[in-house]
Coordinates of C-alpha atoms and ligand atoms in Angstrom, one line a residue:
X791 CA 0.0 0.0 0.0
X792 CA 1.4 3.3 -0.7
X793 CA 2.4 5.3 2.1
X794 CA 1.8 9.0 2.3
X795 CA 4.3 10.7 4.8
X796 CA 4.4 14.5 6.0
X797 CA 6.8 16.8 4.6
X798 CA 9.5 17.9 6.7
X799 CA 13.2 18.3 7.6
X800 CA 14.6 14.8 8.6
X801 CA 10.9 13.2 8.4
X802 CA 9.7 11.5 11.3
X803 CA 9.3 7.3 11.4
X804 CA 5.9 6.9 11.2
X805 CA 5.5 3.2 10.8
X806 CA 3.5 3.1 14.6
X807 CA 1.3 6.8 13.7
X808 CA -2.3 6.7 13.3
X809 CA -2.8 6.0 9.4
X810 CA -6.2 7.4 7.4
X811 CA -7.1 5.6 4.3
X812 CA -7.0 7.4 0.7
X813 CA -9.6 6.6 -1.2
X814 CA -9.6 6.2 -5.5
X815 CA -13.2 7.7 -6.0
X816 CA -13.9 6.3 -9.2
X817 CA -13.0 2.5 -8.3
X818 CA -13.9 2.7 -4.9
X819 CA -10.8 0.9 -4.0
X820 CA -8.1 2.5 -1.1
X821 CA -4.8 3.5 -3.1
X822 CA -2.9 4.9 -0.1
X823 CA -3.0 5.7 3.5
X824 CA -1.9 8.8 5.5
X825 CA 0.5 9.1 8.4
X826 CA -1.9 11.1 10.5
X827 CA 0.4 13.0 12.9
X828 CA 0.3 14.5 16.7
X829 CA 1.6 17.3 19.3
X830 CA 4.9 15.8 19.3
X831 CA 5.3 16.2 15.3
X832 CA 3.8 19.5 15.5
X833 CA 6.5 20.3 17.8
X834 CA 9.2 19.1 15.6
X835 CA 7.6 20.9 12.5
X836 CA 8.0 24.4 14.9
X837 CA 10.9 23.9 15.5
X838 CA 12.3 23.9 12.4
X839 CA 10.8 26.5 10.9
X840 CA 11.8 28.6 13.7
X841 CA 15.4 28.3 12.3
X842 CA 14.8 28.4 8.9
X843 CA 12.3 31.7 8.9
X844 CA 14.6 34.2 10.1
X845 CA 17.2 33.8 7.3
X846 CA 14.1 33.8 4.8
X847 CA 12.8 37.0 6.4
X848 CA 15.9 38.4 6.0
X849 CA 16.6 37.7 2.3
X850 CA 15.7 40.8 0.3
X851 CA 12.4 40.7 -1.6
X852 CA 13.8 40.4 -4.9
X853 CA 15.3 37.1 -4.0
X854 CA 12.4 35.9 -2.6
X855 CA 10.2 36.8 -5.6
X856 CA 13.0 34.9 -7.9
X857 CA 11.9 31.6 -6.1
X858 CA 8.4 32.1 -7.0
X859 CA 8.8 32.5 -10.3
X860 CA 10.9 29.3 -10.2
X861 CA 8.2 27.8 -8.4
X862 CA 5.2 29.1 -11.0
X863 CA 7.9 27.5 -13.8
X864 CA 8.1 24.4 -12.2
X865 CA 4.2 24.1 -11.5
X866 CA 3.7 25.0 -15.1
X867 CA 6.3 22.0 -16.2
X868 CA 4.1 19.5 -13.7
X869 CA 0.7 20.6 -14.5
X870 CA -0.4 17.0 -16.2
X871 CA 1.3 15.3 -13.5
X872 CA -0.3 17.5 -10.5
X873 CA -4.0 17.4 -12.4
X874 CA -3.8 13.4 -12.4
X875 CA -2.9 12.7 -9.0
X876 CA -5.6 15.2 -8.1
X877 CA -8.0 13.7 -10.6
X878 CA -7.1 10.3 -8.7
X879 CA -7.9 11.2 -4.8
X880 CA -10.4 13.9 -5.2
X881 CA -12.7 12.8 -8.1
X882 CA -12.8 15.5 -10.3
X883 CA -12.0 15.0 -14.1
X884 CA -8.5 16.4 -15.4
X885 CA -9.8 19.5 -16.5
X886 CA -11.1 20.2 -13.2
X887 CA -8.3 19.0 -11.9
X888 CA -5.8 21.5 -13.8
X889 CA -7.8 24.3 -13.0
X890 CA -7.5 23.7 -9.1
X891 CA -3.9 23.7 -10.0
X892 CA -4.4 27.0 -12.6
X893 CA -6.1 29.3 -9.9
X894 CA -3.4 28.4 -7.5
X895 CA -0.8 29.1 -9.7
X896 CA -2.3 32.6 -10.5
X897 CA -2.0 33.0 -7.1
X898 CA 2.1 32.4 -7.0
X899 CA 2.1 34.8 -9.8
X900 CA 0.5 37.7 -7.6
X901 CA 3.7 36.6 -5.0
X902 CA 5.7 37.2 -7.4
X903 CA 5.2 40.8 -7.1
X904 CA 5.9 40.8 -3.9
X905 CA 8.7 43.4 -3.9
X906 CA 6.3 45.9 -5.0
X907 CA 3.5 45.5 -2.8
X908 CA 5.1 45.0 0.2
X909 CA 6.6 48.5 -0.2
X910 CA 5.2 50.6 3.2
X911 CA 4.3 53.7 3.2
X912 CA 6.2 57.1 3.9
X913 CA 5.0 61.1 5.0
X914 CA 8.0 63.5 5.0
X915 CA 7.6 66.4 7.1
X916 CA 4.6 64.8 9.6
X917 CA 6.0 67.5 11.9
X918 CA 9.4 70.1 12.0
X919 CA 12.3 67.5 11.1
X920 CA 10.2 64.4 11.7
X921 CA 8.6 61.8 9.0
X922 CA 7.0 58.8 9.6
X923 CA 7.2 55.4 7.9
X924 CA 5.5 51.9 8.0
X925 CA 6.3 48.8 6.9
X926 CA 4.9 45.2 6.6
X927 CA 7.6 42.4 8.8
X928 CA 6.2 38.7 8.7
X929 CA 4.5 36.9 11.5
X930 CA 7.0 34.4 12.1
X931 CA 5.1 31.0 11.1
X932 CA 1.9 30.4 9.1
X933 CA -0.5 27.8 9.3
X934 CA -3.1 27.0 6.8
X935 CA -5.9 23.9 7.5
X936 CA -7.4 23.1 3.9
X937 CA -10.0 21.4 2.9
X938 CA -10.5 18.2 0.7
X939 CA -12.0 19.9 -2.8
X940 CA -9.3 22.2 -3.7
X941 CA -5.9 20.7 -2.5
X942 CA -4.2 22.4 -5.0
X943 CA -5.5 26.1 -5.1
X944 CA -6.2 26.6 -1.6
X945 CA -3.0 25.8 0.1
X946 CA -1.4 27.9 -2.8
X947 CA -3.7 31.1 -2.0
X948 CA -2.4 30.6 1.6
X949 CA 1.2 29.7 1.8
X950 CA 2.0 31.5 -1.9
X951 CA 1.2 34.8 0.1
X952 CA 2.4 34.0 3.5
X953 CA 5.8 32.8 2.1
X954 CA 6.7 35.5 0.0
X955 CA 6.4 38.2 2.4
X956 CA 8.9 36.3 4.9
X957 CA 6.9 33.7 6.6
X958 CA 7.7 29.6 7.4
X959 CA 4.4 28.3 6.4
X960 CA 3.1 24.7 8.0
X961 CA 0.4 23.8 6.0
X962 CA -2.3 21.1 7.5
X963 CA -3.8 19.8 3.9
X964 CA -7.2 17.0 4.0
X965 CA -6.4 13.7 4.9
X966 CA -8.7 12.9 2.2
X967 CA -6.7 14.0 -0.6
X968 CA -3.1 14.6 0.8
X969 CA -0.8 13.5 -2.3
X970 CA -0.8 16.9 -4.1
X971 CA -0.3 19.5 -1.5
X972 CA 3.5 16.8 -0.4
X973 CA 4.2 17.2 -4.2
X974 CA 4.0 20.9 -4.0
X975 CA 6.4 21.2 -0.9
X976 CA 8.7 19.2 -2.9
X977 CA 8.3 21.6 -6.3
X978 CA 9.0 24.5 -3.7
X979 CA 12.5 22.6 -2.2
X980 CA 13.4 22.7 -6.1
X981 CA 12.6 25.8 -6.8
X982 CA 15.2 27.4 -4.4
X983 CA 13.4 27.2 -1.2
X984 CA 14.8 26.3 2.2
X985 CA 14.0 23.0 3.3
X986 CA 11.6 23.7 6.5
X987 CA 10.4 26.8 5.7
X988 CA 7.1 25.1 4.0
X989 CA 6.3 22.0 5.6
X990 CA 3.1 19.7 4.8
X991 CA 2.2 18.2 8.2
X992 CA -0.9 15.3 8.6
X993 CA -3.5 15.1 10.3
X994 CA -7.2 15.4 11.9
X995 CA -8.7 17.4 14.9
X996 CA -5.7 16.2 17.0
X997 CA -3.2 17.9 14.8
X998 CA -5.7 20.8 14.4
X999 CA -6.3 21.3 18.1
X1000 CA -2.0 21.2 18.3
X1001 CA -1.7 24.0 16.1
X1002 CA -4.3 26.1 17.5
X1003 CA -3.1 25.7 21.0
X1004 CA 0.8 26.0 19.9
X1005 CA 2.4 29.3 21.3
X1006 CA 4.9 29.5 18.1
X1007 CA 1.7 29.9 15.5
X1008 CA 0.7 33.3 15.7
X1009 CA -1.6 32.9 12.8
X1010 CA -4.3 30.4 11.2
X1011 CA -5.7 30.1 7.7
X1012 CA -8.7 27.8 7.7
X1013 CA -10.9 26.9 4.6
X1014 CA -13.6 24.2 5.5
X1015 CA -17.3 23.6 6.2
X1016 CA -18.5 26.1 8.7
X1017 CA -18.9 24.2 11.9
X1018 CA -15.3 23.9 12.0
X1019 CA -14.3 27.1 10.6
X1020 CA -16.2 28.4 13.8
X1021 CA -14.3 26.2 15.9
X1022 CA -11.3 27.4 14.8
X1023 CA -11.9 31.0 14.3
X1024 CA -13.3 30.9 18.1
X1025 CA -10.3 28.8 19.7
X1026 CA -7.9 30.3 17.9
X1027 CA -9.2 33.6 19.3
X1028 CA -9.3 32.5 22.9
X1029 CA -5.1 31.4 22.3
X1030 CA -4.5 35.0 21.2
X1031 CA -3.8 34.1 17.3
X1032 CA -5.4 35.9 14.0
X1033 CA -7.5 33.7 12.3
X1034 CA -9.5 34.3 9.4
X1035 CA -11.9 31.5 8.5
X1036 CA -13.6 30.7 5.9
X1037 CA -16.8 27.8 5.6
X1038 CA -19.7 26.5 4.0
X1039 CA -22.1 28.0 1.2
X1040 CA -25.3 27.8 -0.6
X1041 CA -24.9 29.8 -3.8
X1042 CA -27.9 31.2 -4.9
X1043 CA -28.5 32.1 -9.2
X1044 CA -30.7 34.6 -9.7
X1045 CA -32.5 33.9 -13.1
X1046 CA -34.8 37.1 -14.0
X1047 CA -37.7 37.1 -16.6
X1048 CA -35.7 38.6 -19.6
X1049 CA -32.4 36.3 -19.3
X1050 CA -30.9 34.1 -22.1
X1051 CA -32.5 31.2 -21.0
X1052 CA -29.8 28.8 -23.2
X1053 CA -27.1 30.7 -22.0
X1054 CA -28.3 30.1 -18.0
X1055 CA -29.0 25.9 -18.8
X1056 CA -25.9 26.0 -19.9
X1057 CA -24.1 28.0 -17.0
X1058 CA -25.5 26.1 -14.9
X1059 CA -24.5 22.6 -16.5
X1060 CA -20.8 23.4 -15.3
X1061 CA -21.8 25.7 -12.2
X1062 CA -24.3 23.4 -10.2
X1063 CA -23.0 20.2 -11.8
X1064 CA -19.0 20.6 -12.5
X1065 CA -16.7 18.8 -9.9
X1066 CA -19.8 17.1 -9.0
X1067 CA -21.1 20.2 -7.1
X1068 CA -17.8 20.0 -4.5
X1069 CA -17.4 23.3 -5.1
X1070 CA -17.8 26.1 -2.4
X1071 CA -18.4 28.5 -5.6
X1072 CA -20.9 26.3 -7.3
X1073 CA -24.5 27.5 -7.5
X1074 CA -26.5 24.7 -6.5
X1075 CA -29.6 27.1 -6.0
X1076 CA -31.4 28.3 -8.8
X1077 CA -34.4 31.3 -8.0
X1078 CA -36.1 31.9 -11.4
X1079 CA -38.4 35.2 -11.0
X1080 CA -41.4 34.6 -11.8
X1081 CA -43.5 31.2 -12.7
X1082 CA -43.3 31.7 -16.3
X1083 CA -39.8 32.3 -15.9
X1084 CA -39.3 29.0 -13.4
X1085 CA -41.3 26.7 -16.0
X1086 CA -39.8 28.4 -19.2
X1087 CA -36.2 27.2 -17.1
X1088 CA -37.2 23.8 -15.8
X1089 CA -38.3 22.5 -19.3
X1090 CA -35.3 23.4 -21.1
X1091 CA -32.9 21.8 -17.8
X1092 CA -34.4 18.5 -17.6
X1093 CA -32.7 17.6 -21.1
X1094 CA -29.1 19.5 -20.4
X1095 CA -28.7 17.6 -16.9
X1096 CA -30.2 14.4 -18.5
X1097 CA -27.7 14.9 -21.2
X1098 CA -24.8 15.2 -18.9
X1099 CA -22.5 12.2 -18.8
X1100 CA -20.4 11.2 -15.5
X1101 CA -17.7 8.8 -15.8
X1102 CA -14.0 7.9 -13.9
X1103 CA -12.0 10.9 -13.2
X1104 CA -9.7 10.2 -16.4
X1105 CA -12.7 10.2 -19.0
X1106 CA -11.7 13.2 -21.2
X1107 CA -15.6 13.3 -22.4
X1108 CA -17.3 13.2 -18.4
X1109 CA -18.7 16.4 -17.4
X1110 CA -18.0 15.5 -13.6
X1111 CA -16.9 12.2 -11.6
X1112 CA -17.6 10.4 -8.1
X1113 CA -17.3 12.4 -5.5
X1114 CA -15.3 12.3 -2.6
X1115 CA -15.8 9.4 -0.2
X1116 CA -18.3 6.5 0.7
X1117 CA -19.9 8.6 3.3
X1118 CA -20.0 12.0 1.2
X1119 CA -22.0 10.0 -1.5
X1120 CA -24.5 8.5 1.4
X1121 CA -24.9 12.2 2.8
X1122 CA -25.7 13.4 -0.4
X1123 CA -28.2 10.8 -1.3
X1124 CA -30.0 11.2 2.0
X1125 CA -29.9 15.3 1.6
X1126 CA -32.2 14.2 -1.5
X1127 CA -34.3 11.9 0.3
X1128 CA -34.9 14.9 3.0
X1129 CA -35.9 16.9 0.3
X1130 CA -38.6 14.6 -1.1
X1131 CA -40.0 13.8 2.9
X1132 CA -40.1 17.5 3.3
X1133 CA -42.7 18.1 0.2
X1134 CA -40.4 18.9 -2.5
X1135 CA -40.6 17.5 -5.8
X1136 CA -37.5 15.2 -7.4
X1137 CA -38.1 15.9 -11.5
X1138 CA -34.6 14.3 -12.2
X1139 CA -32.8 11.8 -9.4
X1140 CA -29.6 10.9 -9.3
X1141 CA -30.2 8.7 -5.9
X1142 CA -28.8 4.8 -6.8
X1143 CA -26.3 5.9 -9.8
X1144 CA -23.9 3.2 -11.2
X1145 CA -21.5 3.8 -14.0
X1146 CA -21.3 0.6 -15.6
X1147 CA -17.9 -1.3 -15.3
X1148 CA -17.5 0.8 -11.9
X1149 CA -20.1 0.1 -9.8
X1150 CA -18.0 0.3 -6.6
X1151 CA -17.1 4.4 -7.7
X1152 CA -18.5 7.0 -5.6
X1153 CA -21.0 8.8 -8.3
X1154 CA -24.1 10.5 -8.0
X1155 CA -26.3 11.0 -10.9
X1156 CA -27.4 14.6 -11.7
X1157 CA -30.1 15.4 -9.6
X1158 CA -32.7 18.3 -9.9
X1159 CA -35.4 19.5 -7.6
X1160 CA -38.3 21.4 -7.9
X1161 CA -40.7 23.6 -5.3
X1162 CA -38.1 23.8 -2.8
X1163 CA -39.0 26.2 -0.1
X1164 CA -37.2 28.3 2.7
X1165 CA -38.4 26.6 5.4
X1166 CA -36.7 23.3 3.9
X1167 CA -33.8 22.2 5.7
X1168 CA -32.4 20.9 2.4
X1169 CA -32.6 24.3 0.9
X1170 CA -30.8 26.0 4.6
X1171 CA -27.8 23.6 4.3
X1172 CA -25.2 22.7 2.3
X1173 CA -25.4 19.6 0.3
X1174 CA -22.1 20.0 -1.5
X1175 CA -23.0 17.1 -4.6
X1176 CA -24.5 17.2 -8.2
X1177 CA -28.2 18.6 -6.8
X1178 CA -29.8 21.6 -7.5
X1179 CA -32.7 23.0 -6.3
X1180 CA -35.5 25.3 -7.8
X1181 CA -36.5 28.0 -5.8
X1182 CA -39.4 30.3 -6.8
X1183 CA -39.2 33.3 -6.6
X1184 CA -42.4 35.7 -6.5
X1185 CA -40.2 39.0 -8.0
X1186 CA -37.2 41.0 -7.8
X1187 CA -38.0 42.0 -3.9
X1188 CA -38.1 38.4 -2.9
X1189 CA -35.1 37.5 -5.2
X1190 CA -32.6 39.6 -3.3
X1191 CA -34.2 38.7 0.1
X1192 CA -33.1 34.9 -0.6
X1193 CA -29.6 34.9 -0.6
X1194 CA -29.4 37.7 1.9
X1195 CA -31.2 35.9 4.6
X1196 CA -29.5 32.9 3.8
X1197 CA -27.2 31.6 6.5
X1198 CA -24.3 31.5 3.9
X1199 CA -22.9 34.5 2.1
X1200 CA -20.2 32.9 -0.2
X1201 CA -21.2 34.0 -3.8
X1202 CA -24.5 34.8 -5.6
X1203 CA -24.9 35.7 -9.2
X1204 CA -28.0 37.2 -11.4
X1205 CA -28.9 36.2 -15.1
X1206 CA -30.2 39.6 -16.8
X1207 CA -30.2 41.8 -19.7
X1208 CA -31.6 44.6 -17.5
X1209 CA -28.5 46.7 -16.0
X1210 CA -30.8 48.9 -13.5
X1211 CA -32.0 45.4 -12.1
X1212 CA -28.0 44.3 -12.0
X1213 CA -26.6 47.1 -10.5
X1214 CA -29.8 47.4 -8.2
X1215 CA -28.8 43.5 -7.3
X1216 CA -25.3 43.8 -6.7
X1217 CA -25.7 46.9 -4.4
X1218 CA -28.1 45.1 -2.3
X1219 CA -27.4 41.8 -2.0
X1220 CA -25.6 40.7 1.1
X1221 CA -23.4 38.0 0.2
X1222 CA -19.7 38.3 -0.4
X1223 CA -19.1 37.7 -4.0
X1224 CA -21.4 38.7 -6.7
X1225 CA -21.0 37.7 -10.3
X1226 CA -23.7 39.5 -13.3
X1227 CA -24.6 36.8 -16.1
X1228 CA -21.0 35.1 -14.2
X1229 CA -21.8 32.0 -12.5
X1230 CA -19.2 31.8 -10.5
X1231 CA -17.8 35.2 -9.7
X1232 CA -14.2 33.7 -8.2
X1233 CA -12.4 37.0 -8.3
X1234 CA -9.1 37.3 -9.8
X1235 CA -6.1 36.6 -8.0
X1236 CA -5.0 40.5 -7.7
X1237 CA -8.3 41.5 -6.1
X1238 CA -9.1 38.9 -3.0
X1239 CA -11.8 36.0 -2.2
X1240 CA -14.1 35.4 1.0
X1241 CA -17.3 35.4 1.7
X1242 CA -19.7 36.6 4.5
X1243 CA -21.8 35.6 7.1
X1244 CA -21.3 32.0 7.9
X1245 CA -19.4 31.4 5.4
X1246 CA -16.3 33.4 6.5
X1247 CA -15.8 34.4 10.1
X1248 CA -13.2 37.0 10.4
X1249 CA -12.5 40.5 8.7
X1250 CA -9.9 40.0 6.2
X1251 CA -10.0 38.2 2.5
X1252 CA -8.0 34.8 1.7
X1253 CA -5.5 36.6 -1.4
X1254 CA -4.3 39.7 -3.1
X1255 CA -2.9 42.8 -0.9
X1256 CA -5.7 41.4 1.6
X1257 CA -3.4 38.0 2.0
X1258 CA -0.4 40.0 2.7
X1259 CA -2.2 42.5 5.5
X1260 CA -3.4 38.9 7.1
X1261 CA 0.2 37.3 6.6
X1262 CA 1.9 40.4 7.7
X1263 CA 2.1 43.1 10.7
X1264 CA 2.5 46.4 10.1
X1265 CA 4.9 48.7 11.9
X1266 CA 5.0 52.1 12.3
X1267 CA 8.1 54.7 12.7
X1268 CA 8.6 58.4 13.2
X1269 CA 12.1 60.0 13.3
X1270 CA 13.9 62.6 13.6
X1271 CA 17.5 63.3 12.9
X1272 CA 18.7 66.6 14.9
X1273 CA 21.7 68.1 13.3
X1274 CA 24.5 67.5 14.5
X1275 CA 26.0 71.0 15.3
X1276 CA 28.2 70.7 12.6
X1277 CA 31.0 69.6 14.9
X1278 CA 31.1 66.0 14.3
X1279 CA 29.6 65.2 17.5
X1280 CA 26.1 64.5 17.9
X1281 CA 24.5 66.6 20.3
X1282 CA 21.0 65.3 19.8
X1283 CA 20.3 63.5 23.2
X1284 CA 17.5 60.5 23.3
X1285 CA 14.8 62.2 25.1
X1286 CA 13.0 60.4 28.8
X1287 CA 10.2 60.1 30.1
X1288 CA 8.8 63.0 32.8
Ligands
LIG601 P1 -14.0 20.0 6.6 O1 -14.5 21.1 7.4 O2 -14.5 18.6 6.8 O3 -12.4 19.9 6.7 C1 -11.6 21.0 6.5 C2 -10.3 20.8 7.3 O4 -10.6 20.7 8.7 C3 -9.5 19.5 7.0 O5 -8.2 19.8 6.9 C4 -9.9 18.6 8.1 O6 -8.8 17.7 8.4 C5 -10.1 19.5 9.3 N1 -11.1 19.0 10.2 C6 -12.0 18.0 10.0 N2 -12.7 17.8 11.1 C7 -12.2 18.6 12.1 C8 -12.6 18.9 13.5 N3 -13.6 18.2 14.0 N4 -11.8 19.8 14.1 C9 -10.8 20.4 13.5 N5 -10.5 20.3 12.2 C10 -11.2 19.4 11.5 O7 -14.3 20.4 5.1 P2 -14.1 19.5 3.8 O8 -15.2 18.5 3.7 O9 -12.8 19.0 3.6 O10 -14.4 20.6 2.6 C11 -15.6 21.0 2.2 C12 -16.2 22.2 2.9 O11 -15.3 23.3 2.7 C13 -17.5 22.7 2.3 O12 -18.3 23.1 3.4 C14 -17.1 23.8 1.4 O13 -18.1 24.8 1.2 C15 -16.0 24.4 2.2 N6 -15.2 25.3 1.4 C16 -15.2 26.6 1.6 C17 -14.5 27.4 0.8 C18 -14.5 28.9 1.0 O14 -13.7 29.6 0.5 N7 -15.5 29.5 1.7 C19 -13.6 26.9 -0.2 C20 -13.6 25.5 -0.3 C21 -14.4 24.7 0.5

C-alpha cells in the first residue's frame, strides 16, 4: 500500500502513527493511506521552521520573488502530473483538476510581485524634522488547515502569500486527498526554497487542536465547512492568534424574466453540476423570478442535466466524476431523500447511480429538484454534490431577500439583460461575491476572495494585498535626525520620560 508521509526536515518514522485511508473515488478501491500526525510532530515541524524563517525573512524581496517565479515555472512544467494525482484522490476530471492547479498558480504569480506591494508607506515632514514610515515584517510562522476539494488552489492562495512576504508556512492539507499538496512542498525545495520553511504536516482534529493551541503559531488560515471554521476561528481567538476563517455555502442564481435562458441551462451545466457540485463556488440554488420564468427554465434543464454524462476521473468526455468518499456519496443521497420527505418535488434523481464497469465508484447522478421552499432544511444547508434546487421566486423583492437571509454568504450571481436590475442586485445583495450573467464570480487573484456571514468568520480576504495584510504586521516609525552641530559630534540627546 502506498504510504503517504508528512513533509519535513529529517521526516519523522511513522510506521507506529495513526494512518487514514485514501480513497480512488472512481474505483472505490483504497490507493494509499496517511500518516496522521500529533503534538509531538507539530512540535518538531516548529521547531524547524523557527530556524529556517529568520534567514528567509531576512533575504531581500527580490530574492524571494525569484523563487516564485521558479516555483510558477516548475508548477507549469508539472501541471499533467499534479492534475492526475488530483484527478485520482479527489474525483474531479482532469480538466477540473488542472484548473484547481491553474487558480493556485495565478495566485504564485501575484507573490511574485511581492517586492512591489510589500513597499510601506512614507510622510516626509509629519512635523518640524520628523517623518514617519511603515512597513509590513512577517509573522514568524503560518499555518493553513485546507479542505479536501481544492488541495491544489487553496493551500497555494495561503502559503504563496504568506511565504513571500517572509513567513515559514506549515500547511495542515485534508487527509482525504493529501498526495498533491506533499508534491507541491517538494516543487518548492526545487525551486530554491529552504527545506523547512514550507512543511506539509498530517493530520485530523488532534493535529488541528496542536496547532491552535501552539504558542509559536501566531496565525491560522482555515478553509472548510463552517462548523469547524467556527471552531477554529473561536479557539484560535481565545489562544490570542489571528485567524480568518472561511466555511460552508449555498450559492444562490438569480435567473430574471428577460435572461438568455440557453445561455443560463448552460451555465448552470458546469456551475451546479461541475466537480460534482464540490465546489464552495458552485451555484447549487437556482431562483427563477417569476413562474413563467421557473417553468420556461425547468423545461429546457431537464434535457441538459439528462444529457450530462459522469464517468471515472480520467474520462476526457465526463462532465463530472464520483465524488469524494463513501460517506460524502450517502450524505448526499440522504440530503435528496430529506428533500422529497419534506414536500419537495424530485423531476430528475440521481439517488442509486452506477457507472457501468465501476459500480463500486463513488458517483451520484445529476439530480434536480423542484418547489423547494425556505423553510426546507435541504434548501438552509449545504449539500455539497450534483443537486440543484428550484427556488421560486415571487419578483425581484423576494429575489434579493433569498440569498441575503440565507445563513451562507459565499457568492451569488443574477442572469439579466436589465443593467438597473443588476446594479440594483449587486448593491443590495448581502453576500460576499457577486457575479452579473457570471456563474461563479471567483475573483481574480489581484483583487481577493471570502465570503460573509457564515461562510467566513473574520475581517480580512484569503488573497491579493488582503493576504499579505493577514500574513503580515504592520509597523510604524517616526524619526527625527537633529543636526548634528556641525561639529562632528552628535548633540541630539534621546529624550526620557517625565
Ligand atoms: P472539513 O471542514 O471537513 O475539513 C476541512 C479541514 O478541517 C480539513 O483539513 C480537516 O482535516 C479539518 N477537520 C475536520 N474535522 C475537524 C474537526 N472536528 N476539528 C478540527 N479540524 C477538523 O471540510 P471539507 O469537507 O474538507 O471541505 C468541504 C467544505 O469546505 C464545504 O463546506 C465547502 O463549502 C467548504 N469550502 C469553503 C471554501 C470557502 O472559500 N469558503 C472553499 C472551499 C471549500
Amino acid at each position: 500500500m502506498r504510504q503517504i508521509d508528512h513533509f519535513m526536515v529529517g521526516g519523522p518514522d511513522t510506521s507506529a502513527a495513526r494512518k487514514h485511508q485514501v480513497w480512488n473515488p472512481s474505483t472505490g478501491e483504497v490507493q494509499a493511506e496517511v500518516a496522521l500526525g500529533d503534538t509531538a510532530l507539530l512540535e518538531q515541524a516548529v521547531a524547524t521552521a523557527k530556524q529556517v524563517q529568520p534567514a528567509w525573512a531576512a533575504t531581500n524581496p527580490q530574492k524571494r520573488a525569484r523563487v516564485m517565479f521558479k516555483f510558477k515555472e516548475l508548477i507549469e512544467a508539472n501541471m499533467q502530473e499534479l492534475a492526475e494525482l488530483l484527478s485520482s484522490e479527489h474525483g474531479k476530471v482532469i480538466d477540473d483538476a488542472k484548473g484547481d492547479v491553474q487558480r493556485g498558480l495565478e495566485v504564485i504569480e501575484f507573490a511574485c510581485g511581492i517586492p512591489q506591494v510589500l513597499k510601506g508607506e512614507y510622510t516626509q515632514g509629519a512635523g518640524p524634522g520628523i517623518d514617519v514610515y511603515s512597513m509590513r515584517q512577517p509573522l514568524g510562522i503560518g499555518a493553513g488547515i485546507t479542505p479536501f476539494n481544492f488541495p491544489a488552489m487553496i493551500p497555494m492562495w495561503m502559503f504563496g502569500m504568506a511565504i513571500a512576504a517572509g513567513n515559514a508556512f506549515i500547511l495542515k492539507p485534508s487527509e482525504r486527498d493529501p498526495s498533491v499538496p506533499v508534491r507541491l512542498a517538494e516543487l518548492f525545495v526545487e525551486a530554491g526554497a529552504p527545506e523547512g520553511l514550507l512543511q506539509v504536516v498530517h493530520g485530523d482534529k488532534a493535529m488541528v487542536d496542536a496547532i491552535i493551541e501552539h504558542p509559536d503559531i501566531p496565525a491560522i488560515s482555515f478553509v472548510g465547512s463552517s462548523d469547524i471554521a467556527h471552531y477554529i476561528y473561536h479557539r484560535g481567538a481565545e489562544h490570542g492568534k489571528r485567524v480568518q476563517a472561511f466555511g460552508g455555502a449555498k450559492n444562490h442564481g438569480i435567473v430574471m424574466p428577460d435572461a438568455d435562458l440557453d445561455q443560463v441551462v448552460n451555465d448552470l451545466a458546469g456551475a451546479a453540476f461541475g466537480s460534482a457540485g464540490e465546489r464552495c463556488m458552485a451555484l447549487p440554488v437556482v431562483v427563477p423570478v417569476g413562474e413563467d420564468t421557473a417553468d420556461r427554465l425547468r423545461e429546457k434543464l431537464i434535457p441538459a442535466i439528462n444529457a450530462l454524462r459522469i464517468g471515472v476521473s480520467t474520462d476526457p468526455d465526463a462532465h463530472y466524476g464520483p465524488v469524494v468518499t463513501p460517506e460524502h456519496k450517502a450524505r448526499i443521497e440522504q440530503w435528496i431523500t430529506t428533500a422529497e420527505e419534506e414536500g419537495a418535488e424530485i423531476v430528475v434523481d440521481g439517488r442509486g447511480f452506477s457507472l457501468q464497469g465501476h459500480e463500486n465508484g463513488f458517483f451520484v447522478g445529476p439530480t434536480l429538484i423542484d418547489r423547494v421552499t425556505p423553510q426546507m432544511a435541504s434548501y438552509q444547508e449545504e449539500i455539497f454534490g450534483p443537486v440543484l434546487q428550484i427556488v421560486r421566486a415571487k419578483d425581484f423583492e423576494d429575489a434579493v431577500r433569498l440569498p441575503s437571509e440565507h445563513q451562507y454568504g459565499n457568492g451569488v450571481a443574477i442572469f439579466t439583460r436589465n443593467g438597473h436590475a443588476a446594479r440594483e442586485f449587486a448593491s443590495r445583495v448581502n453576500v460576499g461575491m457577486v457575479g452579473i450573467n457570471v456563474p461563479i464570480p471567483v475573483p481574480v487573484s489581484y483583487h481577493t476572495f471570502g465570503g460573509w456571514k457564515r461562510s467566513g468568520f473574520g475581517d480580512v480576504d484569503q488573497y491579493g494585498t488582503e493576504g499579505l495584510q493577514f500574513w503580515t504586521k504592520k509597523k510604524k516609525v517616526t524619526q527625527r535626525w537633529p543636526d548634528g552641530g556641525g561639529d562632528g559630534s552628535n548633540a541630539f540627546v534621546i529624550p526620557t520620560m517625565g
